[in-house]
């Protein structure tokens, strides 16, 4: 296996394991403003990805991301499954069309964010995963090529997830609660933060 494939494999494994480890927290956040399944949904999806990890990491990067997306669509369920699935499918699609890593990272991540927004008919400010994904995209654009990029992405994600607490949800199940959704961190924002932080940790370990 090439060095790049080996790195990708450990990155995906690390991210999936972090999400699995955070499942109890994701569930308790979803118990507060949803139906309490976000942790089990994400855990199921990440276990499916881990189960296919050899096949996934044997693919070129664009195909590997699409495989992850398809696996998440098929296994996560809920609102978040198709949304995370769309993210990885679109990011893989971007890489199939003349985008390259690391130089096009913001464009590739941006394709994923746009796909979530299109599929969810949602945007930042509605107390969803986009309230982490959009600020992270902004940091990827503004801090591209800077030596502290990873550290800045990390702090962006951590701060963004906390900023969802005072928001009132206007999309997803939490929106049914109206004003009662205020005061709780959004579960999908938290899972996005866990994913972003895990990728950062893995990349930092490689430096
Ligand atoms: P469900 O809400 O169907 O039970 P999950 O609990 O797995 O699905 O996921 C809930 C998360 O999905 C929310 O916390 C939110 O971040 C995200 N979400 C829900 N609807 C949307 C949407 N329209 N756009 C973006 N994210 C959404
Ligand atoms: Mg739920």
Tab-separated table of C-alpha atoms and ligand atoms in Angstrom:
chain	number	residue	atom	x	y	z
A	1	UNK	CA	0.000	0.000	0.000
A	2	UNK	CA	1.311	3.445	-0.875
A	3	UNK	CA	2.311	5.884	1.850
A	4	UNK	CA	-0.603	8.105	0.873
A	5	UNK	CA	-3.097	5.243	1.123
A	6	UNK	CA	-1.648	4.266	4.509
A	7	UNK	CA	-2.011	7.856	5.762
A	8	UNK	CA	-5.559	8.098	4.447
A	9	UNK	CA	-6.471	4.809	6.053
A	10	UNK	CA	-5.248	5.835	9.495
A	11	UNK	CA	-6.960	9.207	9.112
A	12	UNK	CA	-10.318	7.591	8.342
A	13	UNK	CA	-9.861	5.038	11.109
A	14	UNK	CA	-9.029	7.768	13.628
A	15	UNK	CA	-12.032	9.880	12.632
A	16	UNK	CA	-14.442	6.923	12.743
A	17	UNK	CA	-13.112	5.823	16.134
A	18	UNK	CA	-13.470	9.326	17.555
A	19	UNK	CA	-17.099	9.540	16.425
A	20	UNK	CA	-17.794	6.092	17.900
A	21	UNK	CA	-16.205	7.205	21.177
A	22	UNK	CA	-18.380	10.329	21.219
A	23	UNK	CA	-21.623	8.427	20.514
A	24	UNK	CA	-22.903	8.680	24.108
A	25	UNK	CA	-22.414	12.464	24.059
A	26	UNK	CA	-24.078	12.794	20.624
A	27	UNK	CA	-27.006	10.736	21.878
A	28	UNK	CA	-27.466	12.838	24.987
A	29	UNK	CA	-27.348	16.062	22.934
A	30	UNK	CA	-29.986	14.582	20.601
A	31	UNK	CA	-32.094	13.527	23.613
A	32	UNK	CA	-32.285	17.190	24.614
A	33	UNK	CA	-33.512	18.622	21.285
A	34	UNK	CA	-34.228	15.629	19.005
A	35	UNK	CA	-35.108	11.952	19.272
A	36	UNK	CA	-31.919	10.670	20.878
A	37	UNK	CA	-30.558	8.606	17.995
A	38	UNK	CA	-27.706	10.729	16.615
A	39	UNK	CA	-25.029	8.809	18.540
A	40	UNK	CA	-26.301	5.389	17.462
A	41	UNK	CA	-26.837	6.608	13.893
A	42	UNK	CA	-23.279	7.895	13.594
A	43	UNK	CA	-21.801	4.901	15.397
A	44	UNK	CA	-23.542	2.516	12.985
A	45	UNK	CA	-22.238	4.469	9.985
A	46	UNK	CA	-18.694	4.668	11.303
A	47	UNK	CA	-18.635	0.959	12.111
A	48	UNK	CA	-19.753	0.236	8.535
A	49	UNK	CA	-16.927	2.451	7.216
A	50	UNK	CA	-14.410	0.656	9.471
A	51	UNK	CA	-15.706	-2.694	8.211
A	52	UNK	CA	-14.948	-1.643	4.614
A	53	UNK	CA	-11.791	0.289	5.374
A	54	UNK	CA	-9.435	-2.010	3.453
A	55	UNK	CA	-11.570	-1.777	0.310
A	56	UNK	CA	-12.057	1.977	0.758
A	57	UNK	CA	-8.398	2.806	1.186
A	58	UNK	CA	-7.419	0.634	-1.792
A	59	UNK	CA	-9.285	3.111	-4.035
A	60	UNK	CA	-7.977	6.380	-5.443
A	61	UNK	CA	-8.902	9.247	-3.102
A	62	UNK	CA	-11.917	10.459	-5.107
A	63	UNK	CA	-13.434	6.976	-5.221
A	64	UNK	CA	-12.588	6.379	-1.565
A	65	UNK	CA	-14.521	9.486	-0.517
A	66	UNK	CA	-17.486	8.464	-2.673
A	67	UNK	CA	-17.453	4.990	-1.083
A	68	UNK	CA	-17.500	6.574	2.362
A	69	UNK	CA	-20.419	8.770	1.267
A	70	UNK	CA	-22.410	5.832	-0.096
A	71	UNK	CA	-21.718	3.790	3.031
A	72	UNK	CA	-22.938	6.628	5.268
A	73	UNK	CA	-26.095	7.138	3.159
A	74	UNK	CA	-26.886	3.428	3.476
A	75	UNK	CA	-26.143	2.994	7.163
A	76	UNK	CA	-26.467	6.202	9.222
A	77	UNK	CA	-30.150	6.892	8.610
A	78	UNK	CA	-32.011	9.849	10.097
A	79	UNK	CA	-31.562	13.299	8.633
A	80	UNK	CA	-27.815	13.209	9.158
A	81	UNK	CA	-27.094	10.110	7.015
A	82	UNK	CA	-28.064	11.596	3.641
A	83	UNK	CA	-26.441	14.897	4.658
A	84	UNK	CA	-23.059	13.453	5.636
A	85	UNK	CA	-23.350	11.086	2.672
A	86	UNK	CA	-23.848	14.036	0.322
A	87	UNK	CA	-20.835	15.774	1.828
A	88	UNK	CA	-18.448	12.906	1.044
A	89	UNK	CA	-20.016	12.095	-2.344
A	90	UNK	CA	-19.639	15.728	-3.447
A	91	UNK	CA	-16.109	16.037	-2.076
A	92	UNK	CA	-15.144	12.862	-3.972
A	93	UNK	CA	-16.875	14.191	-7.078
A	94	UNK	CA	-14.877	17.445	-6.824
A	95	UNK	CA	-11.643	15.440	-6.720
A	96	UNK	CA	-12.745	13.543	-9.845
A	97	UNK	CA	-13.062	16.858	-11.651
A	98	UNK	CA	-9.692	18.533	-11.671
A	99	UNK	CA	-9.379	19.341	-7.989
A	100	UNK	CA	-6.294	18.179	-6.129
A	101	UNK	CA	-5.206	17.935	-2.530
A	102	UNK	CA	-3.765	19.653	-0.645
A	103	UNK	CA	-3.890	22.776	-2.826
A	104	UNK	CA	-7.644	22.653	-3.497
A	105	UNK	CA	-8.653	21.615	0.020
A	106	UNK	CA	-10.988	24.593	0.512
A	107	UNK	CA	-12.689	23.958	-2.857
A	108	UNK	CA	-13.115	20.251	-2.164
A	109	UNK	CA	-14.449	20.846	1.365
A	110	UNK	CA	-16.622	23.633	-0.059
A	111	UNK	CA	-18.206	21.216	-2.542
A	112	UNK	CA	-19.162	19.011	0.385
A	113	UNK	CA	-20.612	21.940	2.339
A	114	UNK	CA	-22.633	23.106	-0.688
A	115	UNK	CA	-24.048	19.604	-1.101
A	116	UNK	CA	-25.190	19.519	2.551
A	117	UNK	CA	-26.785	22.914	2.145
A	118	UNK	CA	-28.578	21.885	-1.074
A	119	UNK	CA	-29.773	18.546	0.274
A	120	UNK	CA	-30.854	20.043	3.637
A	121	UNK	CA	-32.246	23.242	2.121
A	122	UNK	CA	-30.377	24.871	4.951
A	123	UNK	CA	-27.670	27.362	5.654
A	124	UNK	CA	-25.495	28.523	8.555
A	125	UNK	CA	-27.458	30.087	11.415
A	126	UNK	CA	-30.171	27.410	11.588
A	127	UNK	CA	-28.536	25.365	14.392
A	128	UNK	CA	-27.287	22.431	12.333
A	129	UNK	CA	-24.030	20.781	11.296
A	130	UNK	CA	-23.626	23.673	8.835
A	131	UNK	CA	-22.895	25.945	11.797
A	132	UNK	CA	-19.613	24.074	12.150
A	133	UNK	CA	-18.968	23.168	8.500
A	134	UNK	CA	-19.404	26.712	7.132
A	135	UNK	CA	-17.037	28.421	9.634
A	136	UNK	CA	-14.465	25.651	9.043
A	137	UNK	CA	-14.745	26.305	5.297
A	138	UNK	CA	-14.188	30.036	5.914
A	139	UNK	CA	-11.028	29.257	7.889
A	140	UNK	CA	-9.814	26.875	5.181
A	141	UNK	CA	-10.176	29.747	2.708
A	142	UNK	CA	-8.735	32.567	4.792
A	143	UNK	CA	-5.873	30.609	6.398
A	144	UNK	CA	-4.976	28.461	3.354
A	145	UNK	CA	-1.251	27.847	3.126
A	146	UNK	CA	-0.506	29.318	6.553
A	147	UNK	CA	1.593	27.297	8.985
A	148	UNK	CA	-1.050	27.453	11.719
A	149	UNK	CA	-3.909	26.321	9.450
A	150	UNK	CA	-4.644	23.126	11.382
A	151	UNK	CA	-4.635	24.882	14.753
A	152	UNK	CA	-6.983	27.530	13.374
A	153	UNK	CA	-9.352	24.940	11.948
A	154	UNK	CA	-9.378	23.205	15.328
A	155	UNK	CA	-10.281	26.330	17.263
A	156	UNK	CA	-12.822	27.405	14.633
A	157	UNK	CA	-14.660	24.095	14.980
A	158	UNK	CA	-14.553	24.144	18.798
A	159	UNK	CA	-15.875	27.721	18.996
A	160	UNK	CA	-18.492	27.170	16.284
A	161	UNK	CA	-20.069	24.209	18.042
A	162	UNK	CA	-20.532	26.260	21.231
A	163	UNK	CA	-22.159	29.072	19.252
A	164	UNK	CA	-25.004	26.705	18.292
A	165	UNK	CA	-26.248	26.639	21.917
A	166	UNK	CA	-27.936	30.067	21.913
A	167	UNK	CA	-29.396	29.519	18.419
A	168	UNK	CA	-33.010	28.604	17.781
A	169	UNK	CA	-33.336	25.667	15.372
A	170	UNK	CA	-35.208	26.290	12.138
A	171	UNK	CA	-34.298	22.999	10.393
A	172	UNK	CA	-34.531	19.353	11.407
A	173	UNK	CA	-36.322	17.830	14.383
A	174	UNK	CA	-35.015	20.442	16.819
A	175	UNK	CA	-37.046	23.072	14.940
A	176	UNK	CA	-40.235	21.402	16.251
A	177	UNK	CA	-39.225	22.657	19.708
A	178	UNK	CA	-39.166	26.291	18.597
A	179	UNK	CA	-37.745	28.484	21.377
A	180	UNK	CA	-37.161	25.410	23.558
A	181	UNK	CA	-34.296	24.407	21.263
A	182	UNK	CA	-32.345	27.383	22.650
A	183	UNK	CA	-29.705	26.573	25.273
A	184	UNK	CA	-28.518	23.232	23.870
A	185	UNK	CA	-25.611	22.465	21.540
A	186	UNK	CA	-26.769	20.927	18.228
A	187	UNK	CA	-25.884	17.216	17.986
A	188	UNK	CA	-24.951	17.358	14.283
A	189	UNK	CA	-22.760	20.406	14.873
A	190	UNK	CA	-21.017	18.395	17.585
A	191	UNK	CA	-20.482	15.347	15.341
A	192	UNK	CA	-19.063	17.610	12.609
A	193	UNK	CA	-16.705	19.114	15.171
A	194	UNK	CA	-15.588	15.643	16.296
A	195	UNK	CA	-14.899	14.648	12.673
A	196	UNK	CA	-12.976	17.847	11.878
A	197	UNK	CA	-10.953	17.656	15.111
A	198	UNK	CA	-10.083	13.995	14.477
A	199	UNK	CA	-8.822	14.754	10.959
A	200	UNK	CA	-6.761	17.643	12.380
A	201	UNK	CA	-5.279	15.420	15.088
A	202	UNK	CA	-4.359	12.820	12.500
A	203	UNK	CA	-2.732	15.418	10.210
A	204	UNK	CA	-0.826	16.950	13.142
A	205	UNK	CA	0.520	13.512	14.025
A	206	UNK	CA	1.945	13.283	10.521
A	207	UNK	CA	3.857	16.559	10.662
B	1	LIG	P1	-32.821	12.811	12.913
B	1	LIG	O1	-32.969	14.281	13.183
B	1	LIG	O2	-33.568	12.379	11.710
B	1	LIG	O3	-33.083	11.988	14.136
B	1	LIG	P2	-29.972	12.659	13.465
B	1	LIG	O4	-30.371	12.700	14.891
B	1	LIG	O5	-29.020	11.581	13.074
B	1	LIG	O6	-31.253	12.590	12.518
B	1	LIG	O7	-29.276	14.020	13.047
B	1	LIG	C1	-29.709	15.259	13.549
B	1	LIG	C2	-28.771	16.348	13.063
B	1	LIG	O8	-28.878	16.486	11.655
B	1	LIG	C3	-29.117	17.706	13.628
B	1	LIG	O9	-28.516	17.906	14.899
B	1	LIG	C4	-28.571	18.666	12.572
B	1	LIG	O10	-27.225	19.032	12.823
B	1	LIG	C5	-28.618	17.840	11.309
B	1	LIG	N1	-29.690	18.299	10.440
B	1	LIG	C6	-31.003	17.995	10.486
B	1	LIG	N2	-31.676	18.603	9.491
B	1	LIG	C7	-30.756	19.326	8.796
B	1	LIG	C8	-30.802	20.171	7.638
B	1	LIG	N3	-31.951	20.405	6.984
B	1	LIG	N4	-29.651	20.737	7.214
B	1	LIG	C9	-28.482	20.497	7.854
B	1	LIG	N5	-28.374	19.709	8.919
B	1	LIG	C10	-29.488	19.132	9.394
B	2	LIG	MG1	-32.066	12.196	15.924
